[in-house]
């Protein structure tokens, strides 16, 4: 069940000569400013919090895995979830707090959306790592929308969603069953296997714990027969760093990046005595494979042909997305007084489909009320029309709709209002 899945309304956006104003907050413009009204209107959509949206189902599924897999000794989850942190962050959080150097390509205005020199639409959920660690948390997951300037095609969209996991360990949690002589830290050398601050055994144990957690998560989501592989990679904020890929339609698809947190980040956050791991995964990439959604743009669709396929589902339900027509929907409402004794909705559906045939995509009850004086009941159904091969025009829809109204009157005894 979603925890109070409220979604905020569309943001109020105003561009003046010297500022960009978003929901009453003013950001002064400078030579870095490159946000556009079009990208800003995705703020507050919060697809990951929208009940019945595939990204919300996936978010709930990941949360339930983390809660179940990591109980404390009283059985309560050790991970806390942050899924409504503001996507407008300082460039300090997005880059500096993660040790991303000044000349790193991810800072280029051609790759991200700046409000100005100091504020940015976060490019990854890692932007929140340091502040949450500094606030005293040892285990947390951040989920939210992230923004990157990118081409738009079936697998790229400038707004997508990430889930970030961080777990820190004190010495006794790493070496619980071992002799106290084992050490977390050493003043050593950085190698491909470890940071200069970590003993080899510390780094090995962290990598093992991290990979075990993520392998279990992937098995939880896709089943245990999914093909996976680890590759080595580089991030400024973890070392060593890895990517996890899964086989999807005969190709390897990158799901996530992860690694051992750079100890300097933990020093900066005021926890020099702990070590930890972090991962960041793309929700769309997982949802596309999980639900067989062929195009990343579909997640942003308000088309009920898409949304209704996930409506009311539970996170563990197996759903295979079925393509809907690329032609637009058209809808008409039918309102009527019910006869004495009411009607059977399935009779209504049958009549609507009987008359409308294949161009009827959905029928749903949208309103119902009882007249205060004469106690008559009224219902309103929305009929959604769509043709698989062409755009319907309103006149032909109206014609079909009229015939439906006629049959409802003659066969069910309703009185059209
Ligand atoms: C990151 O964003 C790192 N912050 C991840 C990380 C976190 C590493 C913590 C280490 C520790 P990357 O840019 O590779 O890394 O993105 C992470 C994931 O987001 C990718 O594996 C992919 O699943 C998803 N992703 C990246 N770009 C896109 C895109 N354009 N469209 C959809 N998903 C994307
Ligand atoms: Mg990557």
Coordinates of C-alpha atoms and ligand atoms in Angstrom, one line a residue:
X1 CA 0.0 0.0 0.0
X2 CA 1.3 3.5 -0.9
X3 CA 2.1 5.7 2.1
X4 CA -0.1 8.8 1.5
X5 CA 0.7 9.1 -2.2
X6 CA -0.2 12.7 -2.6
X7 CA 1.0 14.5 -5.7
X8 CA 1.4 18.2 -5.8
X9 CA -0.2 20.3 -8.5
X10 CA 1.7 21.5 -11.6
X11 CA 4.3 24.0 -10.5
X12 CA 3.8 27.7 -11.2
X13 CA 6.7 28.8 -13.5
X14 CA 7.6 32.3 -14.5
X15 CA 10.6 33.6 -16.5
X16 CA 11.5 37.2 -15.9
X17 CA 14.4 39.2 -17.4
X18 CA 16.5 38.5 -14.2
X19 CA 14.9 35.6 -12.5
X20 CA 13.3 32.2 -12.8
X21 CA 10.4 31.8 -10.4
X22 CA 9.2 28.4 -9.4
X23 CA 6.3 28.0 -7.0
X24 CA 7.1 31.3 -5.4
X25 CA 10.9 30.8 -5.1
X26 CA 13.1 33.2 -7.1
X27 CA 16.4 32.1 -8.7
X28 CA 18.4 34.8 -10.2
X29 CA 19.5 34.2 -13.7
X30 CA 23.2 34.1 -14.8
X31 CA 25.3 32.7 -17.6
X32 CA 24.7 29.1 -16.3
X33 CA 20.9 29.3 -16.5
X34 CA 19.7 26.8 -19.0
X35 CA 16.4 25.4 -17.6
X36 CA 13.4 25.7 -19.9
X37 CA 9.7 26.0 -19.1
X38 CA 9.3 22.6 -20.8
X39 CA 11.7 20.8 -18.5
X40 CA 10.4 22.6 -15.4
X41 CA 6.9 21.5 -15.9
X42 CA 8.0 18.0 -15.0
X43 CA 8.7 19.1 -11.5
X44 CA 5.9 17.9 -9.1
X45 CA 4.7 15.2 -11.5
X46 CA 6.2 12.7 -9.0
X47 CA 5.4 9.7 -11.1
X48 CA 7.0 7.5 -8.4
X49 CA 4.4 8.6 -5.9
X50 CA 1.4 8.3 -8.2
X51 CA -0.8 5.4 -7.1
X52 CA -1.1 2.7 -9.8
X53 CA 1.8 4.2 -11.9
X54 CA 4.4 1.5 -12.8
X55 CA 7.2 3.6 -11.3
X56 CA 5.2 3.8 -8.0
X57 CA 4.6 0.0 -8.0
X58 CA 8.3 -0.5 -8.5
X59 CA 9.1 2.0 -5.8
X60 CA 6.8 0.1 -3.4
X61 CA 8.3 -3.2 -4.5
X62 CA 11.9 -2.0 -3.8
X63 CA 10.9 -0.6 -0.4
X64 CA 9.2 -3.8 0.6
X65 CA 12.3 -5.7 -0.4
X66 CA 14.6 -3.4 1.7
X67 CA 12.3 -3.5 4.7
X68 CA 12.0 -7.3 4.6
X69 CA 15.6 -8.0 3.9
X70 CA 17.2 -5.8 6.6
X71 CA 15.4 -6.0 9.9
X72 CA 17.1 -4.8 13.1
X73 CA 17.1 -7.1 16.2
X74 CA 13.5 -6.1 17.1
X75 CA 12.3 -6.9 13.5
X76 CA 11.9 -3.3 12.4
X77 CA 13.4 -2.1 9.1
X78 CA 16.8 -0.5 9.4
X79 CA 16.5 1.4 6.1
X80 CA 14.5 4.7 6.1
X81 CA 13.0 6.0 2.9
X82 CA 13.3 9.5 1.5
X83 CA 11.1 9.8 -1.6
X84 CA 10.0 13.4 -1.6
X85 CA 13.2 15.4 -1.3
X86 CA 13.2 18.6 -3.4
X87 CA 14.8 17.9 -6.8
X88 CA 16.2 21.5 -6.8
X89 CA 19.5 21.1 -5.1
X90 CA 22.7 23.2 -4.8
X91 CA 25.5 22.5 -7.2
X92 CA 27.5 21.8 -4.0
X93 CA 25.3 18.8 -3.2
X94 CA 25.1 17.5 -6.8
X95 CA 28.8 17.7 -7.4
X96 CA 31.2 19.0 -4.7
X97 CA 29.8 16.8 -1.8
X98 CA 30.5 13.8 -4.0
X99 CA 34.1 14.9 -4.8
X100 CA 33.2 15.4 -8.5
X101 CA 36.1 17.6 -9.8
X102 CA 35.5 21.0 -11.4
X103 CA 36.4 19.8 -14.9
X104 CA 34.3 16.7 -14.8
X105 CA 32.1 16.3 -17.9
X106 CA 28.9 15.7 -15.8
X107 CA 29.1 19.4 -14.7
X108 CA 28.9 20.7 -18.3
X109 CA 25.9 22.9 -19.0
X110 CA 25.3 20.7 -22.1
X111 CA 24.7 17.8 -19.8
X112 CA 22.5 19.2 -17.0
X113 CA 19.9 21.7 -16.1
X114 CA 21.2 24.7 -14.2
X115 CA 18.9 27.3 -12.5
X116 CA 22.1 29.3 -12.0
X117 CA 25.7 28.8 -10.9
X118 CA 24.5 27.6 -7.4
X119 CA 21.3 25.7 -8.1
X120 CA 20.6 22.8 -10.4
X121 CA 17.9 20.2 -11.1
X122 CA 19.6 17.2 -9.5
X123 CA 21.3 14.9 -12.0
X124 CA 21.3 11.9 -9.7
X125 CA 19.9 10.9 -6.3
X126 CA 23.5 10.7 -5.0
X127 CA 23.2 14.5 -4.5
X128 CA 21.5 13.7 -1.1
X129 CA 24.1 11.2 0.2
X130 CA 26.2 13.6 2.2
X131 CA 23.4 15.6 3.9
X132 CA 21.6 12.4 5.0
X133 CA 24.8 10.8 6.2
X134 CA 25.6 14.0 8.1
X135 CA 22.2 14.0 9.6
X136 CA 23.1 10.8 11.4
X137 CA 21.5 8.1 9.2
X138 CA 23.3 4.8 8.7
X139 CA 20.9 3.1 6.2
X140 CA 18.6 4.9 3.8
X141 CA 17.1 4.8 0.3
X142 CA 16.4 8.0 -1.7
X143 CA 14.0 7.9 -4.6
X144 CA 13.1 10.6 -6.9
X145 CA 13.1 12.3 -10.3
X146 CA 16.5 13.3 -11.8
X147 CA 17.2 15.6 -14.8
X148 CA 19.8 15.3 -17.5
X149 CA 20.1 17.0 -20.9
X150 CA 19.9 14.2 -23.2
X151 CA 18.4 13.1 -26.5
X152 CA 14.9 11.8 -26.5
X153 CA 14.3 8.3 -27.9
X154 CA 12.8 5.0 -26.8
X155 CA 15.3 4.6 -23.9
X156 CA 16.4 8.2 -23.1
X157 CA 14.3 11.0 -21.6
X158 CA 15.6 14.1 -19.9
X159 CA 13.7 13.3 -16.8
X160 CA 13.9 9.8 -15.2
X161 CA 13.9 8.3 -11.8
X162 CA 16.6 6.8 -9.5
X163 CA 16.7 4.9 -6.3
X164 CA 19.8 5.4 -4.2
X165 CA 20.8 3.1 -1.4
X166 CA 23.4 3.8 1.3
X167 CA 24.5 1.6 4.1
X168 CA 27.2 2.4 6.7
X169 CA 28.9 0.0 9.1
X170 CA 30.8 0.4 12.4
X171 CA 33.7 -1.9 13.0
X172 CA 31.8 -4.5 15.0
X173 CA 29.2 -4.8 12.2
X174 CA 32.0 -5.7 9.7
X175 CA 33.9 -8.0 11.9
X176 CA 31.2 -9.4 14.1
X177 CA 32.4 -13.0 14.1
X178 CA 36.1 -12.3 13.9
X179 CA 39.0 -11.6 16.2
X180 CA 39.2 -8.0 17.4
X181 CA 42.6 -7.8 15.8
X182 CA 41.0 -7.1 12.4
X183 CA 41.2 -3.4 11.5
X184 CA 38.8 -1.2 9.4
X185 CA 41.5 1.3 8.4
X186 CA 45.1 1.5 7.4
X187 CA 47.4 4.2 6.1
X188 CA 48.0 2.3 2.9
X189 CA 48.0 2.6 -0.9
X190 CA 45.1 2.9 -3.3
X191 CA 44.9 -0.2 -5.6
X192 CA 42.2 -1.4 -8.0
X193 CA 40.8 -3.4 -5.1
X194 CA 40.6 -0.7 -2.4
X195 CA 41.1 2.8 -1.2
X196 CA 44.2 3.9 0.6
X197 CA 42.3 4.3 3.9
X198 CA 40.8 0.8 4.0
X199 CA 42.3 -2.5 4.8
X200 CA 41.9 -5.1 2.1
X201 CA 39.5 -7.2 4.2
X202 CA 37.3 -4.1 4.9
X203 CA 37.0 -3.4 1.2
X204 CA 36.3 -7.1 0.4
X205 CA 33.6 -7.4 3.0
X206 CA 31.9 -4.2 1.9
X207 CA 32.0 -5.3 -1.8
X208 CA 30.6 -8.7 -0.8
X209 CA 27.8 -7.3 1.2
X210 CA 26.9 -4.8 -1.5
X211 CA 26.9 -7.3 -4.3
X212 CA 24.8 -9.8 -2.2
X213 CA 22.2 -7.1 -1.4
X214 CA 21.9 -6.1 -5.1
X215 CA 21.8 -9.6 -6.5
X216 CA 19.0 -10.4 -4.1
X217 CA 17.2 -7.3 -5.1
X218 CA 17.5 -8.2 -8.8
X219 CA 16.3 -11.8 -8.1
X220 CA 13.4 -10.4 -6.0
X221 CA 12.4 -8.2 -9.0
X222 CA 13.0 -10.4 -12.0
X223 CA 13.2 -14.0 -10.5
X224 CA 16.3 -16.1 -9.9
X225 CA 16.8 -17.2 -13.5
X226 CA 17.6 -13.7 -14.8
X227 CA 21.1 -13.5 -16.3
X228 CA 23.3 -10.8 -14.7
X229 CA 26.9 -9.7 -14.8
X230 CA 29.1 -7.3 -12.9
X231 CA 31.5 -4.9 -14.7
X232 CA 34.0 -2.6 -13.2
X233 CA 33.6 1.2 -13.7
X234 CA 34.6 4.5 -12.3
X235 CA 32.7 7.1 -10.1
X236 CA 34.4 10.0 -8.3
X237 CA 32.4 9.1 -5.1
X238 CA 33.0 5.3 -4.9
X239 CA 36.0 3.0 -5.1
X240 CA 36.0 0.3 -6.2
X241 CA 33.0 0.9 -8.4
X242 CA 30.8 -1.5 -10.3
X243 CA 27.8 -1.7 -12.7
X244 CA 25.3 -4.4 -12.7
X245 CA 23.8 -5.5 -16.1
X246 CA 21.0 -7.8 -17.0
X247 CA 20.2 -9.6 -20.2
X248 CA 17.3 -8.0 -21.9
X249 CA 16.2 -8.9 -25.4
X250 CA 19.6 -10.6 -26.0
X251 CA 21.5 -7.4 -25.0
X252 CA 23.2 -6.4 -21.8
X253 CA 21.3 -3.5 -20.1
X254 CA 22.9 -1.5 -17.4
X255 CA 20.7 -1.3 -14.4
X256 CA 22.8 0.4 -11.7
X257 CA 26.1 1.8 -10.5
X258 CA 27.5 1.2 -7.1
X259 CA 30.6 0.9 -5.0
X260 CA 32.5 1.4 -1.7
X261 CA 31.8 5.0 -0.6
X262 CA 34.9 7.2 -0.8
X263 CA 36.1 7.6 2.8
X264 CA 36.7 11.3 2.3
X265 CA 32.9 11.7 1.9
X266 CA 32.3 10.1 5.3
X267 CA 35.0 12.3 6.9
X268 CA 33.3 15.4 5.4
X269 CA 30.0 14.2 6.8
X270 CA 31.4 13.8 10.3
X271 CA 31.5 10.0 10.5
X272 CA 35.2 9.1 10.1
X273 CA 34.8 5.9 12.1
X274 CA 32.4 4.1 9.8
X275 CA 32.7 2.7 6.3
X276 CA 29.9 2.0 3.7
X277 CA 28.6 1.2 0.3
X278 CA 26.2 3.0 -2.0
X279 CA 24.2 2.2 -5.2
X280 CA 22.1 4.1 -7.6
X281 CA 19.7 2.5 -10.0
X282 CA 17.4 3.7 -12.8
X283 CA 13.7 2.9 -12.1
X284 CA 12.6 3.2 -15.7
X285 CA 15.2 0.7 -16.9
X286 CA 13.9 -1.8 -14.4
X287 CA 10.2 -1.1 -15.0
X288 CA 10.7 -1.3 -18.8
X289 CA 12.1 -4.8 -18.4
X290 CA 9.7 -5.8 -15.7
X291 CA 6.5 -4.8 -17.4
X292 CA 7.8 -5.0 -21.0
X293 CA 7.2 -1.3 -21.6
X294 CA 8.9 -0.6 -25.0
X295 CA 9.3 3.2 -24.8
X296 CA 10.5 5.4 -21.9
X297 CA 8.1 8.2 -23.0
X298 CA 5.1 6.0 -22.1
X299 CA 5.8 6.6 -18.4
X300 CA 4.8 10.3 -18.9
X301 CA 1.6 9.4 -20.7
X302 CA -1.7 10.6 -19.3
X303 CA -3.4 8.2 -21.7
X304 CA -5.7 6.0 -19.8
X305 CA -4.9 3.1 -22.2
X306 CA -1.5 3.1 -20.6
X307 CA -2.4 3.9 -17.0
X308 CA -5.4 1.6 -16.7
X309 CA -3.1 -1.4 -17.3
X310 CA -1.5 -0.8 -13.9
X311 CA -4.4 0.7 -12.0
X312 CA -5.2 -1.0 -8.7
X313 CA -2.3 -3.5 -9.1
X314 CA -0.1 -4.6 -6.2
X315 CA 3.7 -4.3 -6.5
X316 CA 4.1 -8.1 -6.8
X317 CA 1.6 -8.5 -9.6
X318 CA 3.0 -9.7 -12.9
X319 CA 1.9 -7.3 -15.6
X320 CA 2.8 -7.5 -19.3
X321 CA 2.1 -4.2 -21.0
X322 CA 0.0 -4.4 -24.1
X323 CA 0.6 -1.8 -26.8
X324 CA -2.2 0.7 -27.3
X325 CA -2.8 2.5 -30.5
X326 CA -0.6 5.6 -31.3
X327 CA -3.8 7.4 -32.4
X328 CA -5.4 9.8 -29.9
X329 CA -8.3 8.9 -27.6
X330 CA -11.6 10.7 -27.8
X331 CA -14.1 10.5 -25.1
X332 CA -17.8 11.2 -24.5
X333 CA -19.8 11.0 -21.3
X334 CA -23.3 9.5 -21.0
X335 CA -25.4 10.5 -18.0
X336 CA -28.8 9.0 -17.2
X337 CA -31.4 8.4 -14.5
X338 CA -31.6 4.7 -13.5
X339 CA -34.8 2.8 -13.8
X340 CA -36.5 1.4 -10.7
X341 CA -34.3 -1.5 -9.6
X342 CA -31.1 -0.1 -11.2
X343 CA -29.1 -1.7 -14.0
X344 CA -26.4 -4.3 -14.2
X345 CA -23.2 -2.7 -15.3
X346 CA -22.2 -5.7 -17.4
X347 CA -25.4 -5.2 -19.5
X348 CA -24.3 -1.6 -20.1
X349 CA -20.7 -2.7 -21.1
X350 CA -22.2 -5.2 -23.5
X351 CA -24.4 -2.7 -25.2
X352 CA -21.6 -0.1 -25.4
X353 CA -19.2 -2.7 -27.0
X354 CA -22.0 -4.1 -29.1
X355 CA -22.7 -0.7 -30.7
X356 CA -19.2 0.8 -30.6
X357 CA -17.2 -2.3 -31.5
X358 CA -13.4 -2.1 -31.6
X359 CA -13.3 1.7 -31.3
X360 CA -14.4 1.5 -27.7
X361 CA -11.3 1.3 -25.5
X362 CA -12.7 1.7 -22.0
X363 CA -15.9 2.3 -20.2
X364 CA -15.8 3.7 -16.7
X365 CA -18.3 5.0 -14.1
X366 CA -17.2 8.5 -13.3
X367 CA -20.1 9.9 -11.3
X368 CA -23.1 8.8 -9.3
X369 CA -25.6 10.7 -7.2
X370 CA -29.1 10.5 -5.7
X371 CA -31.6 13.4 -6.4
X372 CA -32.3 14.9 -2.9
X373 CA -36.1 15.3 -3.6
X374 CA -37.3 12.5 -5.8
X375 CA -34.6 10.1 -4.7
X376 CA -33.9 9.0 -8.2
X377 CA -30.3 7.8 -8.9
X378 CA -28.2 9.2 -11.6
X379 CA -25.0 7.7 -13.1
X380 CA -22.5 9.1 -15.5
X381 CA -20.2 6.8 -17.6
X382 CA -17.2 7.9 -19.6
X383 CA -16.8 6.1 -22.9
X384 CA -13.3 6.3 -24.3
X385 CA -13.0 5.8 -28.0
X386 CA -9.9 5.0 -30.0
X387 CA -9.2 3.6 -33.5
X388 CA -6.2 1.4 -34.0
X389 CA -5.4 2.6 -37.5
X390 CA -6.5 6.2 -37.7
X391 CA -7.5 9.3 -35.8
X392 CA -11.2 9.4 -35.1
X393 CA -13.1 12.6 -35.7
X394 CA -15.5 13.9 -33.1
X395 CA -18.5 13.8 -35.5
X396 CA -18.2 10.0 -36.1
X397 CA -17.7 9.5 -32.3
X398 CA -20.9 11.5 -31.6
X399 CA -22.8 9.4 -34.1
X400 CA -21.8 6.2 -32.4
X401 CA -22.4 7.7 -29.0
X402 CA -26.0 8.7 -30.0
X403 CA -26.7 5.1 -31.0
X404 CA -25.3 3.9 -27.7
X405 CA -27.6 6.3 -25.8
X406 CA -30.6 5.0 -27.9
X407 CA -29.9 1.4 -27.1
X408 CA -29.3 2.1 -23.4
X409 CA -32.7 3.8 -23.3
X410 CA -34.6 1.0 -25.2
X411 CA -32.9 -2.0 -23.6
X412 CA -32.1 -0.9 -20.0
X413 CA -34.9 1.6 -19.5
X414 CA -32.6 4.4 -18.4
X415 CA -33.5 8.1 -19.0
X416 CA -30.7 10.0 -20.7
X417 CA -30.2 13.4 -19.0
Ligands
LIG1 C1 24.8 7.6 -11.3 O1 23.9 8.4 -11.5 C2 25.4 7.4 -10.0 N1 25.0 8.4 -9.1 C3 25.1 6.0 -9.5 C4 25.8 5.6 -8.2 C5 25.2 5.8 -7.0 C6 27.1 5.0 -8.3 C7 25.9 5.5 -5.8 C8 27.7 4.7 -7.1 C9 27.2 4.9 -5.9 P1 24.7 6.6 -13.8 O2 24.8 7.9 -14.5 O3 25.4 5.5 -14.4 O4 25.3 6.7 -12.3 O5 23.2 6.3 -13.6 C10 22.7 5.2 -12.8 C11 21.6 4.5 -13.4 O6 20.6 5.4 -13.9 C12 22.0 3.8 -14.7 O7 22.6 2.5 -14.4 C13 20.7 3.6 -15.4 O8 19.9 2.5 -14.9 C14 20.0 4.9 -15.1 N2 20.1 5.9 -16.1 C15 21.2 6.7 -16.4 N3 20.9 7.5 -17.5 C16 19.7 7.2 -17.9 C17 18.8 7.7 -18.9 N4 19.2 8.7 -19.7 N5 17.6 7.2 -19.0 C18 17.2 6.2 -18.2 N6 17.9 5.7 -17.2 C19 19.2 6.2 -17.0
LIG2 MG1 26.3 4.5 -15.9

